[in-house]
XYZ file of N, CA and C in Angstrom:
771
model
N 11.801 -74.245 15.713
C 12.865 -73.888 14.774
C 13.956 -73.064 15.430
N 15.216 -73.443 15.103
C 16.323 -72.701 15.695
C 16.444 -71.310 15.064
N 16.233 -71.264 13.742
C 16.373 -70.018 12.998
C 15.086 -69.723 12.225
N 14.542 -68.531 12.377
C 13.344 -68.111 11.621
C 13.628 -66.751 10.922
N 13.513 -66.773 9.595
C 13.776 -65.558 8.790
C 12.440 -65.249 8.171
N 11.925 -64.003 8.434
C 10.586 -63.661 7.954
C 10.611 -62.332 7.219
N 10.441 -62.470 5.917
C 10.184 -61.280 5.032
C 11.415 -60.312 4.966
N 12.643 -60.848 5.009
C 13.810 -59.934 4.916
C 14.020 -59.327 3.519
N 14.395 -58.071 3.496
C 14.600 -57.404 2.268
C 15.890 -56.549 2.442
N 16.715 -56.505 1.431
C 17.932 -55.707 1.417
C 18.152 -55.156 -0.034
N 18.284 -53.825 -0.127
C 18.491 -53.179 -1.366
C 19.803 -52.478 -1.356
N 20.521 -52.419 -2.550
C 21.666 -51.690 -2.729
C 21.408 -50.698 -3.866
N 21.274 -49.457 -3.484
C 20.805 -48.479 -4.450
C 19.399 -48.841 -4.926
N 19.201 -48.990 -6.213
C 17.861 -49.346 -6.684
C 17.671 -50.809 -6.904
N 18.675 -51.648 -6.528
C 18.593 -53.038 -6.734
C 18.320 -53.820 -5.470
N 17.292 -54.627 -5.452
C 16.914 -55.378 -4.278
C 17.618 -56.787 -4.356
N 18.619 -56.966 -3.578
C 19.327 -58.287 -3.614
C 18.545 -59.346 -2.969
N 17.731 -58.984 -1.918
C 16.857 -59.933 -1.249
C 15.501 -59.238 -1.110
N 14.423 -59.988 -1.528
C 13.077 -59.381 -1.671
C 12.099 -60.225 -0.895
N 11.870 -59.845 0.378
C 10.904 -60.544 1.183
C 11.089 -62.007 1.407
N 12.337 -62.459 1.563
C 12.685 -63.849 1.690
C 12.311 -64.329 3.103
N 11.680 -65.486 3.141
C 11.267 -66.131 4.396
C 11.715 -67.623 4.388
N 12.368 -68.058 5.440
C 12.667 -69.516 5.559
C 13.030 -69.742 6.955
N 13.064 -71.048 7.352
C 13.506 -71.437 8.741
C 14.410 -72.614 8.622
N 15.142 -72.834 9.760
C 16.100 -73.929 9.846
C 15.841 -74.654 11.138
N 15.573 -75.944 11.006
C 15.263 -76.811 12.169
C 16.538 -77.145 12.915
N 16.388 -77.131 14.229
C 17.565 -77.467 15.093
C 18.011 -78.894 14.811
N 19.302 -79.061 14.658
C 19.951 -80.383 14.438
C 19.930 -80.770 12.960
N 19.518 -79.876 12.078
C 19.451 -80.253 10.614
C 20.700 -79.766 9.880
N 20.887 -80.301 8.731
C 21.789 -79.774 7.701
C 20.903 -79.236 6.609
N 20.896 -77.899 6.419
C 20.021 -77.280 5.472
C 20.854 -76.528 4.453
N 20.515 -76.665 3.101
C 21.321 -75.997 2.069
C 20.476 -74.821 1.536
N 21.244 -73.775 1.202
C 20.620 -72.592 0.564
C 21.291 -72.487 -0.792
N 20.554 -72.719 -1.855
C 21.099 -72.727 -3.211
C 20.344 -71.799 -4.165
N 20.881 -71.654 -5.347
C 20.226 -70.772 -6.324
C 21.303 -70.279 -7.360
N 20.852 -69.747 -8.495
C 21.806 -69.280 -9.485
C 22.602 -68.089 -8.989
N 23.621 -67.732 -9.709
C 24.393 -66.572 -9.324
C 23.501 -65.351 -9.296
N 23.655 -64.464 -8.289
C 22.818 -63.301 -8.183
C 21.474 -63.516 -7.537
N 21.268 -64.776 -6.992
C 19.985 -65.077 -6.400
C 19.745 -64.409 -5.066
N 20.777 -63.937 -4.426
C 20.685 -63.314 -3.142
C 21.142 -64.203 -1.940
N 21.759 -65.306 -2.224
C 22.171 -66.190 -1.178
C 23.151 -65.594 -0.202
N 24.236 -65.005 -0.751
C 25.311 -64.391 0.058
C 24.785 -63.285 0.883
N 23.941 -62.433 0.288
C 23.366 -61.310 1.022
C 22.469 -61.857 2.144
N 21.728 -62.936 1.909
C 20.888 -63.504 2.949
C 21.803 -64.011 4.152
N 22.940 -64.583 3.720
C 23.889 -65.041 4.765
C 24.411 -63.830 5.535
N 24.730 -62.775 4.893
C 25.211 -61.544 5.542
C 24.191 -60.999 6.527
N 22.918 -61.085 6.152
C 21.847 -60.623 7.039
C 21.660 -61.494 8.245
N 21.653 -62.797 8.010
C 21.385 -63.793 9.084
C 22.557 -63.689 10.118
N 23.786 -63.523 9.580
C 24.984 -63.555 10.444
C 25.295 -62.212 11.126
N 24.553 -61.180 10.815
C 24.710 -59.845 11.431
C 25.777 -58.994 10.802
N 26.235 -59.400 9.577
C 27.247 -58.570 8.851
C 26.524 -57.449 8.165
N 25.263 -57.585 7.904
C 24.421 -56.498 7.352
C 23.081 -56.503 8.110
N 22.415 -55.398 8.002
C 21.084 -55.269 8.636
C 19.989 -55.218 7.551
N 18.931 -55.954 7.681
C 17.857 -55.869 6.652
C 17.174 -54.544 6.634
N 16.654 -54.153 5.444
C 15.844 -52.927 5.366
C 14.504 -53.229 5.990
N 14.046 -54.423 5.741
C 12.744 -54.843 6.296
C 12.843 -56.329 6.740
N 11.860 -56.744 7.525
C 11.774 -58.152 7.968
C 12.465 -58.447 9.340
N 12.315 -59.592 9.807
C 12.824 -59.977 11.068
C 13.596 -61.305 10.979
N 14.608 -61.479 11.913
C 15.414 -62.669 11.997
C 15.413 -63.101 13.445
N 15.010 -64.310 13.722
C 14.986 -64.826 15.069
C 15.910 -66.036 15.188
N 16.807 -66.015 16.089
C 17.680 -67.133 16.347
C 17.594 -67.577 17.820
N 17.178 -68.888 17.983
C 17.122 -69.490 19.322
C 16.216 -68.620 20.216
N 15.121 -68.179 19.631
C 14.111 -67.430 20.352
C 14.422 -65.943 20.600
N 15.480 -65.458 20.018
C 15.893 -64.082 20.211
C 15.961 -63.315 18.870
N 15.382 -62.118 18.870
C 15.448 -61.281 17.642
C 16.926 -60.810 17.455
N 17.443 -60.981 16.238
C 18.879 -60.653 16.033
C 19.166 -59.745 14.841
N 18.043 -59.300 14.140
C 18.333 -58.545 12.884
C 18.949 -57.180 13.096
N 19.011 -56.687 14.347
C 19.656 -55.436 14.631
C 20.931 -55.627 15.447
N 21.373 -56.858 15.645
C 22.587 -57.103 16.392
C 23.795 -57.152 15.475
N 24.998 -56.879 15.952
C 26.220 -56.955 15.225
C 26.613 -58.425 14.995
N 27.535 -58.640 14.027
C 27.953 -59.981 13.751
C 28.637 -60.562 14.981
N 29.402 -59.717 15.708
C 30.089 -60.248 16.888
C 29.078 -60.718 17.983
N 28.033 -59.936 18.128
C 27.010 -60.251 19.123
C 26.218 -61.517 18.675
N 25.876 -61.630 17.466
C 25.205 -62.747 16.962
C 26.049 -64.009 17.181
N 27.324 -63.922 16.911
C 28.222 -65.082 17.145
C 28.280 -65.460 18.656
N 28.233 -64.489 19.508
C 28.267 -64.751 20.927
C 26.994 -65.487 21.398
N 25.917 -65.261 20.672
C 24.651 -65.965 20.985
C 24.630 -67.367 20.412
N 25.657 -67.762 19.640
C 25.739 -69.143 19.167
C 25.610 -69.397 17.686
N 25.500 -68.331 16.884
C 25.414 -68.487 15.450
C 26.711 -67.958 14.777
N 27.545 -68.874 14.257
C 28.874 -68.570 13.833
C 28.945 -68.868 12.314
N 29.658 -67.917 11.664
C 29.742 -68.031 10.170
C 31.222 -68.457 9.832
N 31.349 -69.372 8.915
C 32.686 -69.791 8.388
C 32.682 -69.331 6.896
N 33.634 -68.482 6.599
C 33.638 -67.815 5.274
C 34.226 -68.685 4.190
N 33.879 -68.306 2.931
C 34.382 -69.037 1.776
C 35.905 -69.086 1.732
N 36.521 -67.925 2.023
C 37.990 -67.885 2.076
C 38.409 -67.973 3.557
N 39.150 -68.958 3.887
C 39.542 -69.184 5.280
C 40.332 -68.000 5.869
N 39.938 -67.556 7.044
C 40.649 -66.410 7.645
C 41.399 -66.853 8.873
N 42.617 -67.431 8.587
C 43.395 -67.948 9.716
C 44.583 -67.002 10.029
N 45.105 -67.132 11.165
C 46.277 -66.316 11.573
C 47.510 -67.068 11.086
N 48.049 -66.640 9.911
C 49.076 -67.439 9.252
C 50.372 -67.571 10.050
N 50.726 -66.649 10.900
C 51.996 -66.709 11.642
C 51.859 -67.517 12.950
N 50.654 -67.844 13.293
C 50.433 -68.625 14.512
C 50.398 -70.127 14.116
N 50.616 -70.961 15.127
C 50.445 -72.396 14.853
C 48.955 -72.778 14.777
N 48.741 -73.974 14.305
C 47.362 -74.473 14.203
C 46.706 -74.437 15.623
N 47.409 -74.934 16.605
C 46.841 -74.934 17.978
C 46.600 -73.562 18.458
N 47.526 -72.653 18.224
C 47.346 -71.249 18.706
C 46.160 -70.606 18.054
N 45.825 -70.938 16.762
C 44.642 -70.356 16.096
C 43.357 -70.742 16.856
N 43.370 -71.987 17.391
C 42.171 -72.381 18.196
C 42.129 -71.777 19.587
N 43.307 -71.712 20.217
C 43.351 -71.229 21.600
C 42.837 -69.814 21.617
N 43.222 -68.986 20.682
C 42.843 -67.573 20.670
C 41.343 -67.378 20.411
N 40.675 -68.399 19.866
C 39.244 -68.307 19.572
C 38.377 -68.689 20.725
N 38.919 -69.339 21.710
C 38.107 -69.898 22.773
C 37.321 -68.857 23.583
N 36.212 -69.233 24.042
C 35.379 -68.324 24.930
C 35.911 -68.362 26.304
N 35.635 -67.267 27.052
C 35.928 -67.168 28.476
C 37.463 -67.365 28.725
N 38.255 -66.591 28.011
C 39.747 -66.635 28.160
C 40.124 -66.164 29.617
N 41.070 -66.749 30.235
C 41.532 -66.257 31.533
C 41.911 -64.837 31.589
N 42.475 -64.339 30.469
C 42.961 -62.998 30.414
C 41.867 -61.938 30.168
N 40.615 -62.327 29.957
C 39.559 -61.446 29.646
C 39.187 -60.532 30.850
N 39.476 -61.036 32.051
C 39.191 -60.260 33.266
C 40.532 -59.740 33.849
N 40.581 -58.460 34.071
C 41.810 -57.872 34.575
C 42.135 -58.405 35.927
N 43.419 -58.819 36.066
C 43.850 -59.285 37.377
C 43.502 -60.670 37.714
N 42.882 -61.433 36.859
C 42.421 -62.776 37.091
C 43.554 -63.687 37.444
N 44.646 -63.603 36.604
C 45.762 -64.434 36.779
C 46.495 -64.209 38.128
N 46.456 -62.995 38.606
C 47.116 -62.618 39.841
C 46.247 -62.989 41.095
N 44.924 -62.739 40.931
C 44.040 -62.946 42.088
C 43.632 -64.407 42.220
N 43.464 -65.088 41.058
C 43.058 -66.520 41.115
C 43.877 -67.387 40.206
N 45.153 -67.565 40.553
C 46.026 -68.251 39.680
C 45.606 -69.731 39.406
N 45.077 -70.402 40.417
C 44.655 -71.757 40.266
C 43.500 -71.921 39.277
N 42.487 -71.024 39.371
C 41.399 -71.055 38.470
C 41.836 -70.698 37.031
N 42.752 -69.747 36.948
C 43.260 -69.405 35.623
C 43.939 -70.511 34.956
N 44.814 -71.237 35.663
C 45.563 -72.356 35.170
C 44.667 -73.416 34.764
N 43.602 -73.702 35.560
C 42.667 -74.757 35.242
C 41.928 -74.444 33.965
N 41.523 -73.194 33.778
C 40.807 -72.800 32.544
C 41.755 -72.902 31.368
N 42.989 -72.576 31.517
C 43.881 -72.676 30.396
C 44.084 -74.118 29.943
N 44.111 -75.033 30.867
C 44.154 -76.512 30.581
C 42.890 -76.939 29.896
N 41.779 -76.415 30.302
C 40.470 -76.787 29.692
C 40.392 -76.326 28.255
N 40.918 -75.091 28.040
C 40.876 -74.574 26.702
C 41.796 -75.394 25.748
N 42.951 -75.700 26.254
C 43.884 -76.535 25.426
C 43.269 -77.911 25.113
N 42.605 -78.504 26.108
C 41.975 -79.776 25.891
C 40.866 -79.680 24.850
N 40.039 -78.582 24.946
C 38.993 -78.381 23.929
C 39.570 -78.224 22.521
N 40.675 -77.476 22.460
C 41.321 -77.262 21.181
C 41.838 -78.523 20.556
N 42.411 -79.400 21.432
C 42.889 -80.687 20.934
C 41.771 -81.592 20.534
N 40.618 -81.529 21.152
C 39.495 -82.288 20.716
C 38.894 -81.851 19.393
N 38.924 -80.510 19.202
C 38.431 -79.995 17.936
C 39.358 -80.375 16.777
N 40.623 -80.320 17.048
C 41.576 -80.744 15.957
C 41.448 -82.191 15.699
N 41.164 -82.965 16.641
C 41.009 -84.424 16.403
C 39.793 -84.674 15.531
N 38.706 -83.866 15.848
C 37.458 -84.087 15.113
C 37.632 -83.788 13.653
N 38.450 -82.799 13.292
C 38.620 -82.466 11.893
C 39.981 -83.114 11.396
N 40.475 -83.982 12.158
C 41.710 -84.777 11.790
C 42.869 -83.886 11.396
N 43.228 -82.951 12.236
C 44.331 -82.077 12.015
C 45.333 -82.191 13.102
N 45.189 -83.205 13.962
C 46.076 -83.405 15.113
C 47.565 -83.428 14.698
N 47.792 -84.050 13.576
C 49.215 -84.151 13.095
C 49.828 -82.871 12.700
N 49.001 -81.834 12.589
C 49.490 -80.475 12.182
C 49.392 -79.491 13.351
N 49.254 -79.952 14.588
C 49.004 -79.148 15.765
C 50.016 -77.995 15.906
N 51.255 -78.261 15.672
C 52.303 -77.310 15.895
C 52.847 -76.657 14.583
N 52.241 -76.962 13.481
C 52.599 -76.288 12.229
C 52.027 -74.894 12.140
N 52.775 -74.010 11.455
C 52.226 -72.659 11.237
C 51.047 -72.804 10.324
N 49.974 -72.084 10.621
C 48.737 -72.061 9.825
C 49.002 -71.651 8.394
N 49.998 -70.719 8.189
C 50.271 -70.324 6.859
C 50.862 -71.394 5.964
N 51.318 -72.515 6.486
C 51.901 -73.557 5.717
C 50.823 -74.598 5.279
N 49.584 -74.390 5.702
C 48.501 -75.366 5.376
C 48.007 -75.157 3.994
N 47.441 -76.232 3.420
C 46.778 -76.110 2.130
C 45.446 -75.402 2.260
N 44.880 -75.011 1.148
C 43.547 -74.342 1.236
C 42.505 -75.171 1.967
N 42.529 -76.456 1.636
C 41.568 -77.345 2.256
C 41.774 -77.500 3.749
N 43.060 -77.630 4.106
C 43.412 -77.729 5.535
C 43.061 -76.489 6.317
N 43.221 -75.325 5.663
C 42.803 -74.058 6.284
C 41.308 -74.012 6.596
N 40.562 -74.554 5.628
C 39.087 -74.547 5.890
C 38.758 -75.467 7.019
N 39.450 -76.602 7.115
C 39.244 -77.463 8.291
C 39.605 -76.808 9.564
N 40.704 -76.028 9.490
C 41.119 -75.260 10.678
C 40.168 -74.254 11.115
N 39.601 -73.531 10.098
C 38.605 -72.510 10.418
C 37.307 -73.145 10.993
N 36.996 -74.305 10.457
C 35.820 -75.000 10.998
C 36.065 -75.370 12.465
N 37.299 -75.888 12.812
C 37.615 -76.241 14.149
C 37.618 -75.077 15.028
N 38.112 -73.922 14.512
C 38.178 -72.673 15.248
C 36.780 -72.151 15.585
N 35.836 -72.386 14.653
C 34.465 -71.963 14.910
C 33.863 -72.752 16.065
N 34.257 -74.016 16.119
C 33.706 -74.849 17.195
C 34.200 -74.432 18.574
N 35.249 -73.708 18.631
C 35.795 -73.230 19.918
C 34.880 -72.246 20.626
N 34.026 -71.626 19.929
C 33.040 -70.675 20.513
C 31.751 -71.415 20.966
N 31.778 -72.753 20.782
C 30.678 -73.587 21.202
C 29.326 -73.138 20.589
N 29.257 -73.132 19.258
C 28.111 -72.594 18.581
C 26.966 -73.601 18.600
N 25.675 -73.073 18.432
C 24.516 -73.856 18.258
C 24.271 -74.074 16.750
N 24.797 -73.128 15.953
C 24.552 -73.242 14.502
C 25.773 -72.646 13.779
N 26.091 -73.257 12.669
C 27.237 -72.800 11.857
C 26.720 -72.495 10.412
N 27.117 -71.291 9.898
C 26.828 -71.009 8.528
C 28.060 -71.257 7.699
N 27.966 -72.094 6.702
C 29.138 -72.438 5.866
C 28.950 -71.902 4.462
N 29.844 -70.977 4.143
C 29.744 -70.272 2.826
C 30.706 -70.908 1.814
N 30.102 -71.778 0.979
C 30.789 -72.467 -0.103
C 32.121 -73.155 0.436
N 31.957 -74.136 1.316
C 33.095 -74.745 1.929
C 33.934 -75.588 0.924
N 33.360 -75.951 -0.237
C 34.083 -76.790 -1.136
C 34.948 -75.928 -2.182
N 34.737 -74.629 -2.155
C 35.401 -73.780 -3.126
C 36.919 -73.850 -2.922
N 37.672 -74.217 -3.986
C 39.119 -74.270 -3.964
C 39.704 -75.457 -3.146
N 38.860 -76.460 -2.852
C 39.260 -77.594 -2.025
C 39.475 -78.783 -2.929
N 40.593 -79.473 -2.757
C 40.865 -80.680 -3.499
C 39.728 -81.744 -3.173
N 39.363 -82.569 -4.152
C 38.253 -83.528 -3.924
C 38.419 -84.411 -2.696
N 39.611 -84.860 -2.395
C 39.740 -85.736 -1.178
C 39.489 -84.985 0.086
N 40.050 -83.800 0.168
C 39.778 -82.972 1.381
C 38.334 -82.496 1.452
N 37.770 -82.269 0.240
C 36.362 -81.951 0.227
C 35.449 -82.984 0.838
N 35.731 -84.219 0.395
C 34.964 -85.316 0.951
C 35.152 -85.419 2.475
N 36.379 -85.211 2.940
C 36.634 -85.213 4.398
C 35.857 -84.112 5.079
N 35.802 -82.965 4.459
C 35.126 -81.839 5.014
C 33.628 -82.130 5.185
N 33.036 -82.772 4.141
C 31.677 -83.105 4.228
C 31.345 -84.146 5.380
N 32.313 -85.072 5.550
C 32.164 -86.025 6.581
C 32.260 -85.348 7.934
N 33.114 -84.405 8.036
C 33.231 -83.634 9.289
C 31.936 -82.928 9.573
N 31.298 -82.369 8.602
C 30.090 -81.623 8.783
C 28.989 -82.595 9.344
N 28.934 -83.764 8.727
C 28.005 -84.783 9.244
C 28.319 -85.125 10.685
N 29.515 -85.288 11.018
C 29.933 -85.653 12.401
C 29.530 -84.545 13.390
N 29.613 -83.267 12.892
C 29.272 -82.176 13.780
C 27.789 -82.293 14.198
N 27.002 -82.666 13.222
C 25.554 -82.828 13.520
C 25.339 -84.010 14.417
N 26.043 -85.146 14.099
C 25.732 -86.351 14.811
C 26.382 -86.435 16.220
N 27.544 -85.899 16.339
C 28.315 -85.991 17.627
C 28.060 -84.786 18.517
N 28.008 -83.579 17.875
C 27.928 -82.390 18.713
C 26.532 -81.725 18.622
N 25.620 -82.276 17.773
C 24.283 -81.711 17.702
C 24.206 -80.366 17.126
N 25.224 -79.955 16.352
C 25.299 -78.621 15.737
C 24.470 -78.517 14.475
N 23.666 -77.431 14.358
C 22.884 -77.207 13.178
C 23.719 -76.549 12.103
N 23.488 -76.853 10.881
C 24.350 -76.358 9.756
C 23.438 -75.751 8.699
N 23.756 -74.531 8.298
C 23.176 -73.937 7.063
C 24.306 -73.693 6.038
N 24.193 -74.203 4.870
C 25.308 -74.233 3.926
C 24.917 -73.651 2.602
N 25.779 -72.839 2.040
C 25.752 -72.405 0.595
C 26.819 -73.261 -0.049
N 26.467 -73.905 -1.204
C 27.475 -74.695 -1.891
C 27.073 -74.848 -3.395
N 28.239 -74.833 -4.202
C 28.032 -74.919 -5.703
C 27.737 -76.342 -6.132
N 28.261 -77.353 -5.469
C 28.210 -78.697 -5.969
C 26.794 -79.246 -5.636
N 25.940 -79.347 -6.597
C 24.567 -79.699 -6.330
C 24.450 -81.145 -5.877
N 25.313 -81.999 -6.446
C 25.217 -83.429 -6.105
C 25.552 -83.587 -4.599
N 26.529 -82.880 -4.179
C 26.928 -82.888 -2.747
C 25.792 -82.312 -1.898
N 25.197 -81.173 -2.367
C 24.116 -80.583 -1.593
C 22.945 -81.575 -1.391
N 22.606 -82.258 -2.510
C 21.484 -83.193 -2.386
C 21.828 -84.452 -1.507
N 23.071 -84.753 -1.493
C 23.445 -85.984 -0.731
C 23.598 -85.698 0.778
N 23.922 -84.475 1.186
C 24.262 -84.212 2.549
C 23.080 -83.516 3.305
N 22.171 -82.889 2.572
C 21.175 -82.013 3.182
C 19.935 -82.770 3.605
N 19.310 -82.304 4.676
C 17.996 -82.753 5.079
C 16.913 -81.935 4.297
N 17.195 -80.677 4.170
C 16.292 -79.742 3.400
C 17.092 -78.887 2.515
N 16.431 -78.355 1.485
C 17.084 -77.475 0.528
C 16.191 -76.297 0.327
N 16.717 -75.066 0.459
C 16.027 -73.846 0.225
C 16.535 -73.244 -1.080
N 15.707 -72.874 -2.007
C 16.159 -72.377 -3.338
C 15.712 -70.881 -3.423
N 16.693 -70.073 -3.728
C 16.457 -68.640 -4.019
C 16.632 -68.316 -5.499
N 15.906 -67.332 -5.957
C 16.103 -66.817 -7.305
C 15.620 -65.405 -7.331
N 16.448 -64.541 -7.882
C 16.178 -63.071 -7.910
C 15.717 -62.505 -6.548
N 16.401 -62.974 -5.487
C 16.147 -62.377 -4.189
C 15.016 -63.022 -3.404
N 14.284 -63.918 -3.983
C 13.133 -64.529 -3.394
C 13.313 -66.055 -3.174
N 12.672 -66.551 -2.160
C 12.663 -68.051 -1.930
C 11.583 -68.616 -2.881
N 12.012 -69.476 -3.772
C 11.072 -70.038 -4.725
C 10.667 -71.508 -4.435
N 11.431 -72.145 -3.544
C 11.142 -73.570 -3.221
C 11.840 -73.852 -1.875
N 11.283 -74.801 -1.165
C 11.817 -75.262 0.127
C 11.248 -76.637 0.441
N 12.163 -77.582 0.560
C 11.707 -78.949 0.815
C 12.888 -79.957 0.845
N 12.552 -81.290 0.992
C 13.587 -82.270 0.935
C 14.219 -82.340 -0.457
N 15.459 -82.880 -0.523
C 16.222 -82.832 -1.767
C 15.448 -83.486 -2.918
N 14.808 -84.622 -2.725
C 14.165 -85.294 -3.866
C 12.975 -84.411 -4.403
N 12.268 -83.709 -3.574
C 11.275 -82.848 -3.987
C 11.814 -81.595 -4.746
N 12.890 -81.090 -4.274
C 13.544 -79.972 -4.981
C 13.989 -80.314 -6.340
N 14.630 -81.501 -6.494
C 15.117 -81.992 -7.773
C 13.992 -82.165 -8.788
N 12.746 -82.413 -8.313
C 11.623 -82.635 -9.219
C 10.762 -81.422 -9.355
N 11.150 -80.333 -8.664
C 10.307 -79.045 -8.736
C 10.519 -78.344 -10.028
N 9.398 -78.194 -10.796
C 9.536 -77.557 -12.152
C 10.026 -76.115 -12.058
N 9.624 -75.425 -11.054
C 10.012 -74.023 -10.935
C 11.494 -73.954 -10.702
N 12.059 -74.857 -9.921
C 13.487 -74.901 -9.636
C 14.225 -75.241 -10.884
N 13.720 -76.246 -11.639
C 14.401 -76.730 -12.824
C 14.445 -75.542 -13.850
N 13.388 -74.804 -13.956
C 13.310 -73.706 -14.909
C 14.175 -72.551 -14.506
N 14.110 -72.211 -13.231
C 14.837 -70.986 -12.799
C 16.338 -71.260 -12.475
N 16.627 -72.531 -12.260
C 17.990 -72.740 -11.773
C 18.690 -73.923 -12.412
N 18.164 -75.128 -12.185
C 18.894 -76.293 -12.630
C 19.059 -76.363 -14.121
N 17.969 -76.171 -14.863
C 18.073 -76.191 -16.310
C 18.901 -75.052 -16.864
N 18.821 -73.927 -16.241
C 19.550 -72.743 -16.742
C 21.040 -72.947 -16.653
N 21.496 -73.698 -15.593
C 22.914 -73.795 -15.350
C 23.448 -75.226 -15.626
N 22.641 -75.993 -16.302
C 23.083 -77.319 -16.663
C 23.779 -78.177 -15.587
N 23.151 -78.071 -14.419
C 23.657 -78.879 -13.292
C 24.609 -78.167 -12.415
N 25.015 -76.923 -12.750
C 25.909 -76.239 -11.788
C 25.109 -75.609 -10.683
N 25.572 -75.412 -9.529
C 24.830 -74.921 -8.415
C 25.257 -73.609 -7.863
N 24.326 -72.926 -7.168
C 24.543 -71.743 -6.349
C 25.531 -70.863 -6.922
């Protein structure tokens, strides 16, 4: 398993947002994390991605304990989070947004451009080529030189997905990628997520409201309610699970997460 979460707990004052939750994510899979509002999904994402530390429990990513690492360090190890609200640099072009996110920038080492100009130029060309490939993957090539601030909400989400790929992640956490996205762009986004798994071998863990979409795209579905994992299995088994229907599906008349 690429990600193993074991007994994590997080309390805010006297309220336990996550209570002993355990789940895992298989490498190369698309796994969904769903549940009713207040189930603890976003807090679980915050814990897995290093934006919060659990009060109890362990998190292991790619064989390494990460529950005490910062979000920046977790991302460096290959687990990258894409937020519900796209965080792009609006005054930069689409291409510049990707270039700034690349790993091993030539300017990271003092004096590199002066001491090794050939190597620096070569790395700059490599980064630009990587950025162009990522833009092609999410079909934003035609917007390469547009300011990111001029993009639609859906296009910004595609840009942030492309930017996340620039750090060469092993796993991406997607927090409600369909929120505020037009249906056509939403369908494109889902196709891009499938392509990431098929072409780049990237593992995906996703929180999403659209349950039909979740069931159609996911290999496995993890269901949380009141801070606990109440079900975990393939989509057809989850849809037929009486506990899930009672705690979540029936309560929300088909609305998700």
